Amino acid sequence: MGDDLGDEWWTHEGNSGASEAEEETQLEKQPTEKPNPKTKPEKRKSVTEKTVKAKKTKKNEQKECIIPQKKETEDEKSTKPKRKRKKTITDVLSSSEPKPGCPADLQSLVTQYFSDKLSVIEQEELKLLDSSFLSSNDLTHTLSSYLKQVCPKWSKIQKQHKEKSSVVLLIVCSSALRTIELIKQLTAFKGEAKALKLFAKHIKIEEQVKLLQKGVTHIGVGTPGRISALIEKEGLGLQALRYVVLDWNWRDQKLRRMLDVPEVKLDFMKLLESGILNGCKEDKIKIGLF
């Protein structure tokens, strides 16, 4: 009987050992559950939600910090001093009646221009006598009627003129268009006299020098810039010159006279210095303001 119990115990123990070994092998054979890569851990998700919320609140705080600019009320605008616009020549002339030019106007203009360029003694030498001027236009004349008044012996003068590269009468104006207009107005006065356009637009200075050398020209009409350039190049001489008529009273679309335009004024002063002022002092040249 003792032997039977021992055998039972051994078999039972052996069976239990085998069953335990089988359980272990089954456990090893069972595949371990792999974590799904698509599913994110809960902790990370909560962290990202917190950071997004923090950024949103920061942006909202920044928006709240921006102070809107204060708009000016109508009362504040009205109390502010308005900047005054500078008056132009057009403003002054449009509000005043046109006045005919006179010798004193030209004399004061010349004195003012040379005041900071010449000494007091030199400025005194620039002053012209009343005998250096022709009678001025009183705004009732056309160019032909004015010239007939100041040059009553024109037909005789123009017949006596035989010198090339020089003119008897110079008419000085502000632009090429005005030059053409004035030449048309000369028809009733000039007779058989030859008139030449003296401006820079579309005409080379060399061409004008050749025209002056080619034949006798009685009247030159043009801008101060081109006339002074021709005198400087010795294409135009002053030996036969007797009359200088300035297109003084005419106004352009902006109501500016010839010498109200800075560039033209500068060229005109240069023209006066080129020998016209000296000719006036020597009583060879007379100036008229048309």
PDB file of C-alpha atoms in Angstrom, residues 99-102 105-107 109 172 246-251 257-259 268 288-290:
ATOM      1  CA  LYS A  99      -0.397 147.920 -66.518  1.00  0.00           C
ATOM      2  CA  PRO A 100       1.771 148.927 -69.460  1.00  0.00           C
ATOM      3  CA  GLY A 101       5.520 148.676 -68.926  1.00  0.00           C
ATOM      4  CA  CYS A 102       7.692 151.784 -68.720  1.00  0.00           C
ATOM      5  CA  ASP A 105      10.336 148.981 -64.783  1.00  0.00           C
ATOM      6  CA  LEU A 106      13.253 147.800 -66.901  1.00  0.00           C
ATOM      7  CA  GLN A 107      15.729 149.981 -65.031  1.00  0.00           C
ATOM      8  CA  LEU A 109      14.770 145.058 -62.907  1.00  0.00           C
ATOM      9  CA  VAL A 172      12.936 140.014 -78.279  1.00  0.00           C
ATOM     10  CA  LEU A 246      10.969 144.025 -76.005  1.00  0.00           C
ATOM     11  CA  ASP A 247       7.730 142.031 -76.019  1.00  0.00           C
ATOM     12  CA  TRP A 248       7.168 143.368 -72.509  1.00  0.00           C
ATOM     13  CA  ASN A 249       3.399 143.443 -71.915  1.00  0.00           C
ATOM     14  CA  TRP A 250       2.330 140.156 -73.534  1.00  0.00           C
ATOM     15  CA  ARG A 251       1.261 137.408 -71.116  1.00  0.00           C
ATOM     16  CA  ARG A 257       5.233 138.256 -68.922  1.00  0.00           C
ATOM     17  CA  MET A 258       8.490 137.480 -70.708  1.00  0.00           C
ATOM     18  CA  LEU A 259      10.689 138.501 -67.780  1.00  0.00           C
ATOM     19  CA  PHE A 268      17.793 138.479 -71.281  1.00  0.00           C
ATOM     20  CA  GLY A 288      11.236 150.111 -76.707  1.00  0.00           C
ATOM     21  CA  LEU A 289       8.751 148.287 -74.480  1.00  0.00           C
ATOM     22  CA  PHE A 290       5.898 146.874 -76.550  1.00  0.00           C
TER      23      PHE A 290
END
